[in-house]
N, CA, C and O atoms as a CHARMM CRD file, in Angstrom:
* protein
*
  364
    1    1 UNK  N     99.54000 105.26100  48.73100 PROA 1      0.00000
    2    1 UNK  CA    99.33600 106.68400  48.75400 PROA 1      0.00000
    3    1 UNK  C     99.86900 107.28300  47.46200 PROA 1      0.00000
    4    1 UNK  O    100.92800 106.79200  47.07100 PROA 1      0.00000
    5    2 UNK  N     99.34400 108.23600  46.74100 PROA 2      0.00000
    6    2 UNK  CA    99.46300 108.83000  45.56000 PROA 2      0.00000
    7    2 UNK  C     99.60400 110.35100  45.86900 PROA 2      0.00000
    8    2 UNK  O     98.97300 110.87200  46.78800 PROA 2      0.00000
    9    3 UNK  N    100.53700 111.10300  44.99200 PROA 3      0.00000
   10    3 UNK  CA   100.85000 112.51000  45.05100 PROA 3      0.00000
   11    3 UNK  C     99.86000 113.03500  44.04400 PROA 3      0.00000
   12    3 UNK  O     99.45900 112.54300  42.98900 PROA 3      0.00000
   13    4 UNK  N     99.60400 114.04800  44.58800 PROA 4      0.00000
   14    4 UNK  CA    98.85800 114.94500  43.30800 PROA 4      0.00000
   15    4 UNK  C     99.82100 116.47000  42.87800 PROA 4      0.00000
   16    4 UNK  O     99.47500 117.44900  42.21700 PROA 4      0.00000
   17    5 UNK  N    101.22300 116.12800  43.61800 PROA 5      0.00000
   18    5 UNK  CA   101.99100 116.99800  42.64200 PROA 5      0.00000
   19    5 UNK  C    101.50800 118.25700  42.93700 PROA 5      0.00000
   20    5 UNK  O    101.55400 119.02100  41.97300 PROA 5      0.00000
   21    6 UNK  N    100.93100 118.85500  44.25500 PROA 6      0.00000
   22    6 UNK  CA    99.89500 120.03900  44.31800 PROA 6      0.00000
   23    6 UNK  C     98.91100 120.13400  43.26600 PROA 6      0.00000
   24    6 UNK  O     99.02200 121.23800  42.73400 PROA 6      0.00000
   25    7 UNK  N     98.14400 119.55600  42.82800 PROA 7      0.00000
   26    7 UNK  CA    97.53000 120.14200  41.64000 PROA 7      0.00000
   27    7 UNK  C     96.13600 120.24600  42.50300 PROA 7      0.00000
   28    7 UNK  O     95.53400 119.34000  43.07800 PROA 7      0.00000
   29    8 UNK  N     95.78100 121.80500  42.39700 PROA 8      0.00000
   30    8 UNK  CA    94.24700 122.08800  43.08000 PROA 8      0.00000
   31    8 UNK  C     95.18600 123.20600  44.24700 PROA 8      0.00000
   32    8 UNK  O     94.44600 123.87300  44.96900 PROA 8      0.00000
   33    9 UNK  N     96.11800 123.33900  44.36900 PROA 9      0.00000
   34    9 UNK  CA    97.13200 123.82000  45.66600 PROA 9      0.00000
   35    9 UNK  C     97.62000 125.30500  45.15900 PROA 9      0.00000
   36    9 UNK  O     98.23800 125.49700  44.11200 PROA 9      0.00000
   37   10 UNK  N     97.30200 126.12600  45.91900 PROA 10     0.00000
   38   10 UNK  CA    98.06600 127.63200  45.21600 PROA 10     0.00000
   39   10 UNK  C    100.15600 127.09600  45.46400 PROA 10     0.00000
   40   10 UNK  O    100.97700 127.68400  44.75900 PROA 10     0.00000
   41   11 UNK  N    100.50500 126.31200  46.20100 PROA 11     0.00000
   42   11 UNK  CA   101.98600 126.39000  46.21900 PROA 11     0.00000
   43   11 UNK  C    102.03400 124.61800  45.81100 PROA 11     0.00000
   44   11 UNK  O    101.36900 123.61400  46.06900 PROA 11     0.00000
   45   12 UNK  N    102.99600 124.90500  45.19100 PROA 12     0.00000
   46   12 UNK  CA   103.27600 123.20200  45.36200 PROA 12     0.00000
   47   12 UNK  C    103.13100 122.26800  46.37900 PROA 12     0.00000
   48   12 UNK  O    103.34900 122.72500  47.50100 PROA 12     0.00000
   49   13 UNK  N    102.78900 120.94600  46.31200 PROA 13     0.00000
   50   13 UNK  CA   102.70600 119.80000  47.50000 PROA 13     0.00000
   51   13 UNK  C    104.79500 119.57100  47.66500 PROA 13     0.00000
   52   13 UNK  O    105.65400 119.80400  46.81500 PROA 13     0.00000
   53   14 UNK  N    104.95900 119.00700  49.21600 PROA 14     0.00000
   54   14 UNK  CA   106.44600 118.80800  49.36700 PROA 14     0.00000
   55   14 UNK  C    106.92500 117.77100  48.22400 PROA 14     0.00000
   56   14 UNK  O    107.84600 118.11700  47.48400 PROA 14     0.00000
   57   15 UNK  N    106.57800 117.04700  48.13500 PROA 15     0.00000
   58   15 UNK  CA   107.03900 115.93100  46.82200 PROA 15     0.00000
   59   15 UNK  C    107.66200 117.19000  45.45700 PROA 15     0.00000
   60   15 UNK  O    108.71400 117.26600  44.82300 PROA 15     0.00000
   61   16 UNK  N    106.35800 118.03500  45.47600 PROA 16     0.00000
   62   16 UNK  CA   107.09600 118.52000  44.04700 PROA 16     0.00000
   63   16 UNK  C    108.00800 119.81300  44.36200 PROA 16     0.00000
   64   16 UNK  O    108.89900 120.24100  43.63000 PROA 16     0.00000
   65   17 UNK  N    107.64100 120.29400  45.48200 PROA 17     0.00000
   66   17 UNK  CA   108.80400 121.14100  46.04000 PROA 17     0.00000
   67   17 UNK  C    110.61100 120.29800  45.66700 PROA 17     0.00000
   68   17 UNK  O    111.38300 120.63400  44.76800 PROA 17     0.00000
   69   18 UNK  N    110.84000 119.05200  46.82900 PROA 18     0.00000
   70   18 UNK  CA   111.29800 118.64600  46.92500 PROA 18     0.00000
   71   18 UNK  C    112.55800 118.59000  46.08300 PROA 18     0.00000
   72   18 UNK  O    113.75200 118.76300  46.33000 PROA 18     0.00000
   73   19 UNK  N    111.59700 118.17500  44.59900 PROA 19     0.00000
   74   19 UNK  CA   111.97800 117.88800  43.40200 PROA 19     0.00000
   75   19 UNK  C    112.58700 118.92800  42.56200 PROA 19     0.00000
   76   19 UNK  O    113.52700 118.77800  41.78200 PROA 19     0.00000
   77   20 UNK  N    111.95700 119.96200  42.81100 PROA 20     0.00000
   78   20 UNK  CA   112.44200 121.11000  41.79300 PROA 20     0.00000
   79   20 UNK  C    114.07500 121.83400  42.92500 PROA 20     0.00000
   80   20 UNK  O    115.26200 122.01000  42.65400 PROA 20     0.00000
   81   21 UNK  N    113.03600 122.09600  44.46100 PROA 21     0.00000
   82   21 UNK  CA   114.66300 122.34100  44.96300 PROA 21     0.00000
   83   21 UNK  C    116.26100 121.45200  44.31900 PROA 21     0.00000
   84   21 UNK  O    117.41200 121.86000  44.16500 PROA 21     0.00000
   85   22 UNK  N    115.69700 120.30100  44.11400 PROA 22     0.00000
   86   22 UNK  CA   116.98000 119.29700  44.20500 PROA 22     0.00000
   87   22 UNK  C    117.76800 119.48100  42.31000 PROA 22     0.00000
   88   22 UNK  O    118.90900 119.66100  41.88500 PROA 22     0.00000
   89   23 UNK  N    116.58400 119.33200  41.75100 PROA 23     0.00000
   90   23 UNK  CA   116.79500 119.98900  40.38600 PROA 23     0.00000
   91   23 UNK  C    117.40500 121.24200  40.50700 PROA 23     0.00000
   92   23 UNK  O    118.47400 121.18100  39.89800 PROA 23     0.00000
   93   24 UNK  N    117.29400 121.99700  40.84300 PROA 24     0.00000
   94   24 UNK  CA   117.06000 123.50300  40.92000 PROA 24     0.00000
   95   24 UNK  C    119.22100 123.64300  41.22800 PROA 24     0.00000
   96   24 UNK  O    119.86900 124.54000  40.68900 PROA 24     0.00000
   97   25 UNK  N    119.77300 122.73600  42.00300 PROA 25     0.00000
   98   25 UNK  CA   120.80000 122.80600  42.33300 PROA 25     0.00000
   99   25 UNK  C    122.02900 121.18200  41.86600 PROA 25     0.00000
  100   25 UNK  O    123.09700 120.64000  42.15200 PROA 25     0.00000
  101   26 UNK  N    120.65900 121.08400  40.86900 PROA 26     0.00000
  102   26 UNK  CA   121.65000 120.24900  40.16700 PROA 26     0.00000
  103   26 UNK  C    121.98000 118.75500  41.12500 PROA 26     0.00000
  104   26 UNK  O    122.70500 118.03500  40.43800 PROA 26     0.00000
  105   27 UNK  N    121.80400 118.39100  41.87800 PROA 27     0.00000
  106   27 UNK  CA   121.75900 117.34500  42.67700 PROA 27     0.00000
  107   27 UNK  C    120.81100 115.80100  41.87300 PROA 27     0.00000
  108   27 UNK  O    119.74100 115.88100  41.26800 PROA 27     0.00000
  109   28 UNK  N    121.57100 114.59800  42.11100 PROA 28     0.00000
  110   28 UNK  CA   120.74100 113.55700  41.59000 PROA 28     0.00000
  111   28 UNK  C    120.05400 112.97800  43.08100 PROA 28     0.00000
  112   28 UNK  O    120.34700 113.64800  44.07100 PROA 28     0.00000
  113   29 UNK  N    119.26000 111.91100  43.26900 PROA 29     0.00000
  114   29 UNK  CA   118.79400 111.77200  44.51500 PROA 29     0.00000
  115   29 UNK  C    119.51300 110.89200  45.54600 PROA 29     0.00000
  116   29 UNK  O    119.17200 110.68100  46.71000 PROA 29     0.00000
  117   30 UNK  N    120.95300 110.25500  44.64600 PROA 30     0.00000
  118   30 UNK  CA   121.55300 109.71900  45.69500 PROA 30     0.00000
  119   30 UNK  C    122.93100 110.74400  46.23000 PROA 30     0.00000
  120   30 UNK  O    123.74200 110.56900  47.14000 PROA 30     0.00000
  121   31 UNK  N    122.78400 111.78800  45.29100 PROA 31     0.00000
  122   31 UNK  CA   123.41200 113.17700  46.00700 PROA 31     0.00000
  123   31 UNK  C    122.70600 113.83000  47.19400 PROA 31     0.00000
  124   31 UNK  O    122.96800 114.27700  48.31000 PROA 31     0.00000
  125   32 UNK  N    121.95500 113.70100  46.59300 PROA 32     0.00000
  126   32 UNK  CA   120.90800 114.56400  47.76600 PROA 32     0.00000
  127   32 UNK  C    121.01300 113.73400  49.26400 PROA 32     0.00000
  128   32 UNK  O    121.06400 114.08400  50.44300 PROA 32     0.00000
  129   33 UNK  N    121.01700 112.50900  48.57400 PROA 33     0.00000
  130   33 UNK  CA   120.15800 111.70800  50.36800 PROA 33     0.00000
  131   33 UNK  C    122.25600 111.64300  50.72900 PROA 33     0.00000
  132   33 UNK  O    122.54100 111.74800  51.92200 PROA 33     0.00000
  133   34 UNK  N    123.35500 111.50000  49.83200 PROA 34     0.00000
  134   34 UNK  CA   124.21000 111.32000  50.61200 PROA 34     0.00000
  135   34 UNK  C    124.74500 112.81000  51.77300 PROA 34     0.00000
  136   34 UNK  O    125.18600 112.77700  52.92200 PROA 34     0.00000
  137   35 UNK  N    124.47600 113.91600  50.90900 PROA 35     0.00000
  138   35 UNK  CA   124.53900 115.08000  51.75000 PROA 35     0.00000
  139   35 UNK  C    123.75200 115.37200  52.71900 PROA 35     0.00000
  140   35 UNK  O    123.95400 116.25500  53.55300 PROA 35     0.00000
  141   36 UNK  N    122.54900 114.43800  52.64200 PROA 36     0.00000
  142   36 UNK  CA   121.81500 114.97800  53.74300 PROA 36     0.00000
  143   36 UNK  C    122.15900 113.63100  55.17900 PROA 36     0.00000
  144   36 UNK  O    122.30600 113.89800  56.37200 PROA 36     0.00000
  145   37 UNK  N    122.19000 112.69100  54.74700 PROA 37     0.00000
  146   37 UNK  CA   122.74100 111.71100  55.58100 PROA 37     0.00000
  147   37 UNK  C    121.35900 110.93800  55.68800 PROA 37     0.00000
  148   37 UNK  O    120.83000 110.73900  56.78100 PROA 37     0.00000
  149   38 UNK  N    120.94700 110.62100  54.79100 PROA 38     0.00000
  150   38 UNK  CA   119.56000 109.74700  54.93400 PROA 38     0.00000
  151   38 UNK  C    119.98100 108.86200  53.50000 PROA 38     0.00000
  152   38 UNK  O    120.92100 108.85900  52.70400 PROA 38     0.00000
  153   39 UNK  N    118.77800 108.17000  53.67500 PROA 39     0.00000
  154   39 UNK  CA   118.60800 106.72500  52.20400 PROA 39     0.00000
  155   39 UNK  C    117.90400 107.07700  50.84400 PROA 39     0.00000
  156   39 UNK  O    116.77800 107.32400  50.41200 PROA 39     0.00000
  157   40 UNK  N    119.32600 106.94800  50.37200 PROA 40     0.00000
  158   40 UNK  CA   118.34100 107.31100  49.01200 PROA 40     0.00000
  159   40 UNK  C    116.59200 107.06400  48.52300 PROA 40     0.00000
  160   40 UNK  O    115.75700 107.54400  47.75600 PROA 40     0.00000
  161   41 UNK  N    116.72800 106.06900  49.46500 PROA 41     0.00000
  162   41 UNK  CA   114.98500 105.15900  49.44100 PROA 41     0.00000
  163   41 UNK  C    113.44000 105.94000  49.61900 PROA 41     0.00000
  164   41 UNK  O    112.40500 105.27500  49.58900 PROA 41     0.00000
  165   42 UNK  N    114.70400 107.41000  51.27000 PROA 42     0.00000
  166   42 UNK  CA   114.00300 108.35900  51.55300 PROA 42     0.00000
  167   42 UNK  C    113.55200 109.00900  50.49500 PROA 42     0.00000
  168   42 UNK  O    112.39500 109.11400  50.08900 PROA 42     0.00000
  169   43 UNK  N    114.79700 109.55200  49.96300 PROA 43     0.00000
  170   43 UNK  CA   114.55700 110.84200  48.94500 PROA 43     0.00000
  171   43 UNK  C    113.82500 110.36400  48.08400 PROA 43     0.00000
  172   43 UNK  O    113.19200 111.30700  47.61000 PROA 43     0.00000
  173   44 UNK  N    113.46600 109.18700  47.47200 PROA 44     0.00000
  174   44 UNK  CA   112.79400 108.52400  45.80700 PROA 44     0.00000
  175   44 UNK  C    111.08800 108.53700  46.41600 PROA 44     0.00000
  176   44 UNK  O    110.15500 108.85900  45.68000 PROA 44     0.00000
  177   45 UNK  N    110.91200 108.15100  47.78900 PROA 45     0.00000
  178   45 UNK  CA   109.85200 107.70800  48.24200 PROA 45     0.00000
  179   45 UNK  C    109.18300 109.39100  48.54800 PROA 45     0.00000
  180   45 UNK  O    108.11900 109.51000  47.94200 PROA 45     0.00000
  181   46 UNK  N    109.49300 110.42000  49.17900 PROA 46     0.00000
  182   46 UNK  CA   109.74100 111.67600  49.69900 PROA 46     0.00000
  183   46 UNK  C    109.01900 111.88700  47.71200 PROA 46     0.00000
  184   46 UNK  O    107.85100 111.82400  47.32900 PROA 46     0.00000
  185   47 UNK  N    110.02700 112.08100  47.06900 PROA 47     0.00000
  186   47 UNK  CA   109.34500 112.71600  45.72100 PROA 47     0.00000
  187   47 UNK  C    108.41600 112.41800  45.06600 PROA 47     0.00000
  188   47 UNK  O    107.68500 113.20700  44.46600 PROA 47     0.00000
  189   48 UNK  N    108.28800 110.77000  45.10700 PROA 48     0.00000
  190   48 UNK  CA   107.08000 110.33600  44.75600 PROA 48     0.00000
  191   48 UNK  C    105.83800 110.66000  45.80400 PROA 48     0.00000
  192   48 UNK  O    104.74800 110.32900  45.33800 PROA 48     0.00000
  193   49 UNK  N    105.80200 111.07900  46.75700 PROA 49     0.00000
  194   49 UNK  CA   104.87900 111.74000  47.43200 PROA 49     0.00000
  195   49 UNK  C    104.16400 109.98900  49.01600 PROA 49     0.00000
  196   49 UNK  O    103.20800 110.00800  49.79100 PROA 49     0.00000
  197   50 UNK  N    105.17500 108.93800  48.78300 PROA 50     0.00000
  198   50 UNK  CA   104.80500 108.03500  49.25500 PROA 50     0.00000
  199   50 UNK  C    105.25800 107.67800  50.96500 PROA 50     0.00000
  200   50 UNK  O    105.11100 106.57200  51.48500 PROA 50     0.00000
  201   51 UNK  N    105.72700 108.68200  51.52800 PROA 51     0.00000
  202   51 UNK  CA   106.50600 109.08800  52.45900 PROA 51     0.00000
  203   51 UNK  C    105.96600 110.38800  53.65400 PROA 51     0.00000
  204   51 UNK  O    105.35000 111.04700  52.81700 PROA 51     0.00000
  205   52 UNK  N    105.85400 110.84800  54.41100 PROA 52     0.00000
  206   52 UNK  CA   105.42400 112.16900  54.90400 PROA 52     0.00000
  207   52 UNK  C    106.64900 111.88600  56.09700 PROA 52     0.00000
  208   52 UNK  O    106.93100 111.00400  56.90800 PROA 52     0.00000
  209   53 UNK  N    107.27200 113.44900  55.58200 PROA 53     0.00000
  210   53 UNK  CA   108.71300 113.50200  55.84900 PROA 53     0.00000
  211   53 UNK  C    108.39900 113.75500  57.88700 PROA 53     0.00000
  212   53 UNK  O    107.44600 114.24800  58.49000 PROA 53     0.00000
  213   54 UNK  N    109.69400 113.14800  58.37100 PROA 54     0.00000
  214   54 UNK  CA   109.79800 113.95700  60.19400 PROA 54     0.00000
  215   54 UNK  C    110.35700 115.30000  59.98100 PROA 54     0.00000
  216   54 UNK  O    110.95600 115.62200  58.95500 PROA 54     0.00000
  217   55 UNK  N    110.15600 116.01500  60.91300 PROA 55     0.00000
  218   55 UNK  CA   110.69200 117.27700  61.01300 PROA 55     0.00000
  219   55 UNK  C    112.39700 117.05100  60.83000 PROA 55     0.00000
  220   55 UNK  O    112.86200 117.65800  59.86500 PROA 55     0.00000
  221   56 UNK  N    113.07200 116.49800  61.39200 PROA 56     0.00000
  222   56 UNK  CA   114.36800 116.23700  60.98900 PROA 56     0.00000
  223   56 UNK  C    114.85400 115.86400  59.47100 PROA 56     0.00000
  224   56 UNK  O    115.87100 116.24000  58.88800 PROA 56     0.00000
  225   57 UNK  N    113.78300 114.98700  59.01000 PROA 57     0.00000
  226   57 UNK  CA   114.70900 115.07500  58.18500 PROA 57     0.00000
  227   57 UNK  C    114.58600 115.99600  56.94300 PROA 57     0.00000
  228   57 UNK  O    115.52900 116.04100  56.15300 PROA 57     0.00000
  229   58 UNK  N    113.48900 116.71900  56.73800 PROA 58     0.00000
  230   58 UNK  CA   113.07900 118.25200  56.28700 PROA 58     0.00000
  231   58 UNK  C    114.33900 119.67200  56.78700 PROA 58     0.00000
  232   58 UNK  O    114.61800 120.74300  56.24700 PROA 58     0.00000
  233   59 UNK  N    114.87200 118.92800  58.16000 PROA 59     0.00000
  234   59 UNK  CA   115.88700 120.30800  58.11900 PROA 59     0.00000
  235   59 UNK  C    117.07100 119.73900  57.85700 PROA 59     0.00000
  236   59 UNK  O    118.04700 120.47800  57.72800 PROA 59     0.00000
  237   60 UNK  N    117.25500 117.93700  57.69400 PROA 60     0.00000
  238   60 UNK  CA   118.81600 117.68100  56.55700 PROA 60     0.00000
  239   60 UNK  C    118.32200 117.99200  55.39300 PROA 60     0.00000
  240   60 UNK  O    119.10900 118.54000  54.62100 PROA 60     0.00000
  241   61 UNK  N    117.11100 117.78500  54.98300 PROA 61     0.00000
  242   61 UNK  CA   117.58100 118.34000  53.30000 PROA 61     0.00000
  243   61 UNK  C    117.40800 119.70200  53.19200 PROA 61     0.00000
  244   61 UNK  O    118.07600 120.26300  52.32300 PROA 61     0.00000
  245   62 UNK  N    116.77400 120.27100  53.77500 PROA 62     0.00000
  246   62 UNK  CA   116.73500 122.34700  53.97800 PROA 62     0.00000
  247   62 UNK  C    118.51600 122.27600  53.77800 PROA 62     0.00000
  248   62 UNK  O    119.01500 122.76700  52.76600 PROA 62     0.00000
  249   63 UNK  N    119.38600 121.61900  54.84600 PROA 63     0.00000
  250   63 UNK  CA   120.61100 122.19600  54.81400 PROA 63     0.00000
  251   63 UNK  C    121.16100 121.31800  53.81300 PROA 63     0.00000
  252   63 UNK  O    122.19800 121.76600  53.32400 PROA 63     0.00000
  253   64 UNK  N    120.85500 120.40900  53.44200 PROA 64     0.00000
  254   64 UNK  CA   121.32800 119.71200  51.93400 PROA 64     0.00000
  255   64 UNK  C    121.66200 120.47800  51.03500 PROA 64     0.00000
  256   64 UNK  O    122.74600 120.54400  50.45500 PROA 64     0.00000
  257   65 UNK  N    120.19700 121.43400  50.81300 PROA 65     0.00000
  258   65 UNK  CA   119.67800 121.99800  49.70400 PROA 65     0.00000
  259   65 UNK  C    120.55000 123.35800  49.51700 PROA 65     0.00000
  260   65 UNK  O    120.76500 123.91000  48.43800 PROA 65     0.00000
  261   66 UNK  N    121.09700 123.86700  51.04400 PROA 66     0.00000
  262   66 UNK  CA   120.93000 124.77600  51.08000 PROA 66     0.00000
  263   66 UNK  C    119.85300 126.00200  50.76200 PROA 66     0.00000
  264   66 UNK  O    120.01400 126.83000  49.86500 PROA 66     0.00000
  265   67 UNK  N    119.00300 125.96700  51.44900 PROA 67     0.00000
  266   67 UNK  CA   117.61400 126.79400  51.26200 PROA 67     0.00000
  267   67 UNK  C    117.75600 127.65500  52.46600 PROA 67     0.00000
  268   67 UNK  O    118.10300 127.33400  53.60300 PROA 67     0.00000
  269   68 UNK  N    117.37800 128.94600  51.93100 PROA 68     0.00000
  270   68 UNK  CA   117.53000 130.23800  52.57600 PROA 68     0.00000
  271   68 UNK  C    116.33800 130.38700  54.17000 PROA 68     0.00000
  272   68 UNK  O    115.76900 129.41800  54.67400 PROA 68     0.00000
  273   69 UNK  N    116.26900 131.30800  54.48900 PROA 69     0.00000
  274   69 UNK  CA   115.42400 130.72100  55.58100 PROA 69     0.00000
  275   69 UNK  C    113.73200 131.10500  55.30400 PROA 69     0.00000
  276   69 UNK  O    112.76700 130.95600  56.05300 PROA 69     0.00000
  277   70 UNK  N    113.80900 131.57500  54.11700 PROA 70     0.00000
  278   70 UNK  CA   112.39500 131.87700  53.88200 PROA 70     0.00000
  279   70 UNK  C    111.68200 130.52000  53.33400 PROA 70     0.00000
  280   70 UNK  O    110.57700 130.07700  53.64700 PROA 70     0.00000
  281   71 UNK  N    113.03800 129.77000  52.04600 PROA 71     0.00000
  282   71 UNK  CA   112.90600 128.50200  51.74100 PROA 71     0.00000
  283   71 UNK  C    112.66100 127.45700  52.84300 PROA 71     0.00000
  284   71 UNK  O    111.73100 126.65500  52.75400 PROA 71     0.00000
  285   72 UNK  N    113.26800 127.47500  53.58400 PROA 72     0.00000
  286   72 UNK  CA   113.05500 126.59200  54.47800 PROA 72     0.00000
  287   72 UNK  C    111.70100 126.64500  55.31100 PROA 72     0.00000
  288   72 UNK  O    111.12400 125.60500  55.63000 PROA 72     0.00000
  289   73 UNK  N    111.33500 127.60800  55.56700 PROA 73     0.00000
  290   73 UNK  CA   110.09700 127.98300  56.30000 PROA 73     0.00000
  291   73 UNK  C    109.11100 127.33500  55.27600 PROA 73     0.00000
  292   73 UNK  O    108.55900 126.25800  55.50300 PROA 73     0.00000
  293   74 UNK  N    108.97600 127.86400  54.44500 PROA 74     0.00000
  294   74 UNK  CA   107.89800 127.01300  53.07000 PROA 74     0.00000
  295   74 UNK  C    107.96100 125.94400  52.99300 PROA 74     0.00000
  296   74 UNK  O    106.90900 125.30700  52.93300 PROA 74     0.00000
  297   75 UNK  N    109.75800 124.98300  52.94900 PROA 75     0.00000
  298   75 UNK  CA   109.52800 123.22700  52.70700 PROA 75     0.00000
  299   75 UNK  C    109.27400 123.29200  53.80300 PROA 75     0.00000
  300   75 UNK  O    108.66000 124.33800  53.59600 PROA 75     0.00000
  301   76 UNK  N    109.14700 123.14000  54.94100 PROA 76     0.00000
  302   76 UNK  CA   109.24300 122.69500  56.40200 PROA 76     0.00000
  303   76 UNK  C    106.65300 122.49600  56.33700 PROA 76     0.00000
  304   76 UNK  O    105.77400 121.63900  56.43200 PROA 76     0.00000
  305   77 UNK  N    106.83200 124.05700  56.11100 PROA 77     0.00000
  306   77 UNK  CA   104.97000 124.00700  55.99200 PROA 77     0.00000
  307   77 UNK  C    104.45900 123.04300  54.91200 PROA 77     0.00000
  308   77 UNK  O    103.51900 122.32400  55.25100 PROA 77     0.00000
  309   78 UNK  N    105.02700 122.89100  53.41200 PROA 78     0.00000
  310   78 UNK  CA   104.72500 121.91100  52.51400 PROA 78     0.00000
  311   78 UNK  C    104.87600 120.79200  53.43600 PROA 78     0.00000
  312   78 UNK  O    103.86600 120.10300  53.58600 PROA 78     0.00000
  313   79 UNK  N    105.91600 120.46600  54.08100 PROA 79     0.00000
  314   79 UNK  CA   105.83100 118.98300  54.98900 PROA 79     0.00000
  315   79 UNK  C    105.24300 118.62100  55.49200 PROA 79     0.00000
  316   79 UNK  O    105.17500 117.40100  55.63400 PROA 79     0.00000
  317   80 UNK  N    104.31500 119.60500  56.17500 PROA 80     0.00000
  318   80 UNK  CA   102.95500 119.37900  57.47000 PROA 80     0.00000
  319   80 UNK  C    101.79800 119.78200  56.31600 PROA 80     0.00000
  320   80 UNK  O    100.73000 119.46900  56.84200 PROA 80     0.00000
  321   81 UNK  N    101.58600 120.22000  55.25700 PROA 81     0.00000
  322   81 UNK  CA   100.64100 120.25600  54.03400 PROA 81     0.00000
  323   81 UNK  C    100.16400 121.44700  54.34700 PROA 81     0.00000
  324   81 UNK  O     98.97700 121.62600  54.07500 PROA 81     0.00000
  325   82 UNK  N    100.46600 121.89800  54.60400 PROA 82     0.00000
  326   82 UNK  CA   100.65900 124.04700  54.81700 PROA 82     0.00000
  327   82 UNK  C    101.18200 124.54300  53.44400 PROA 82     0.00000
  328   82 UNK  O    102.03100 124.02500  52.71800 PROA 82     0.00000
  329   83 UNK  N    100.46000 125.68200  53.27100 PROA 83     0.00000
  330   83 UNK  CA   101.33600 126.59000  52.39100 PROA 83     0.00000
  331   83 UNK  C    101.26000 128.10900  53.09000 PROA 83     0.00000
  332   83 UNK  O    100.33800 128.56700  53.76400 PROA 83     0.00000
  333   84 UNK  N    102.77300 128.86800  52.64100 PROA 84     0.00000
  334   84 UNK  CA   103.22100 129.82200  53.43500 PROA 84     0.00000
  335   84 UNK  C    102.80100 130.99900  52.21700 PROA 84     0.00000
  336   84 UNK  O    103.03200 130.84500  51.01800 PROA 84     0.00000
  337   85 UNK  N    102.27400 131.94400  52.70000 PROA 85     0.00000
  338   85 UNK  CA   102.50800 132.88900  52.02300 PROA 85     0.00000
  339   85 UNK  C    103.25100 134.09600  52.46900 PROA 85     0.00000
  340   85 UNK  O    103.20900 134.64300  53.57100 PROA 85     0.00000
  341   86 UNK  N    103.64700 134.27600  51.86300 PROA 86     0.00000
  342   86 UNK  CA   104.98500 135.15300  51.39000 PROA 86     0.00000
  343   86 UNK  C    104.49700 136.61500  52.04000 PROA 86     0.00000
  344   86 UNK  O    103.62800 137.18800  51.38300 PROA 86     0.00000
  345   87 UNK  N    104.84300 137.11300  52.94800 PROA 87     0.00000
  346   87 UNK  CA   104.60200 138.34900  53.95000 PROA 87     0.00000
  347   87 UNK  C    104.38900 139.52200  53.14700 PROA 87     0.00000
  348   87 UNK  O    105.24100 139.72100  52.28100 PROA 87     0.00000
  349   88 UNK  N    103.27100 140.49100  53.25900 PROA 88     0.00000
  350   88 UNK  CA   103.37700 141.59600  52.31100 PROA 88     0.00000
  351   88 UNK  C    104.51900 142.91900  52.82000 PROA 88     0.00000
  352   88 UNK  O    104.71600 143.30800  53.97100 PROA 88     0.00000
  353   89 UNK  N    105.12700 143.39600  51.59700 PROA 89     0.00000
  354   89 UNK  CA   105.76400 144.25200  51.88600 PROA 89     0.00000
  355   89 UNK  C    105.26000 145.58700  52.30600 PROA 89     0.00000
  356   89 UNK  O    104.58800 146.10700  51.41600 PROA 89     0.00000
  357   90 UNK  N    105.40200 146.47400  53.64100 PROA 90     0.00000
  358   90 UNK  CA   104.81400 147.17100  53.96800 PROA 90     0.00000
  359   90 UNK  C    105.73200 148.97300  53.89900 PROA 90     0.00000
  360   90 UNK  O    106.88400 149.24200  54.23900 PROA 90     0.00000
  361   91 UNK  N    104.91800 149.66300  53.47200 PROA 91     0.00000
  362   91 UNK  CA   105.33700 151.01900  53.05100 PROA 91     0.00000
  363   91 UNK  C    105.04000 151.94700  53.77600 PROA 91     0.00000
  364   91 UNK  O    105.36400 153.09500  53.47400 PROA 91     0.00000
């Protein structure tokens, strides 16, 4: 199985989500998988796009990541190959 990195996707695919969250907070991937309590094997396989994450372990790395709950709502839909859009603000 091969990632396409979202490309063709208005939001990123979870692989490249994944990646930038974990970047994004400075984490390497055997940081990541030790805070989240999974295998580093997960997290390498998960970014390379070779993996399609369980719901569990999408909410250890949400709380890994610490991702807010809007974040989390978005990786959680990237996981099932959903993209969320972002609620309009109403006046």
């Amino acid at each position: 199985m091969t990632s396409d990195h979202g490309a063709g996707r208005e939001r990123p695919g979870f692989d490249a989500m994944l990646r930038s969250h974990r970047l994004r907070v400075k984490l390497t991937q055997e940081e990541l998988a030790g805070r989240a309590g999974i295998g580093v094997r997960t997290v390498r396989d998960l970014e390379r796009g070779r993996a399609r994450p369980q719901r569990t372990t999408v909410e250890l790395l949400g709380r890994a990541l610490r991702l807010t709950a809007e974040e989390q709502e978005a990786f959680l839909a990237a996981a099932r190959g959903h993209t969320v859009v972002p609620p309009v603000a109403r006046f």
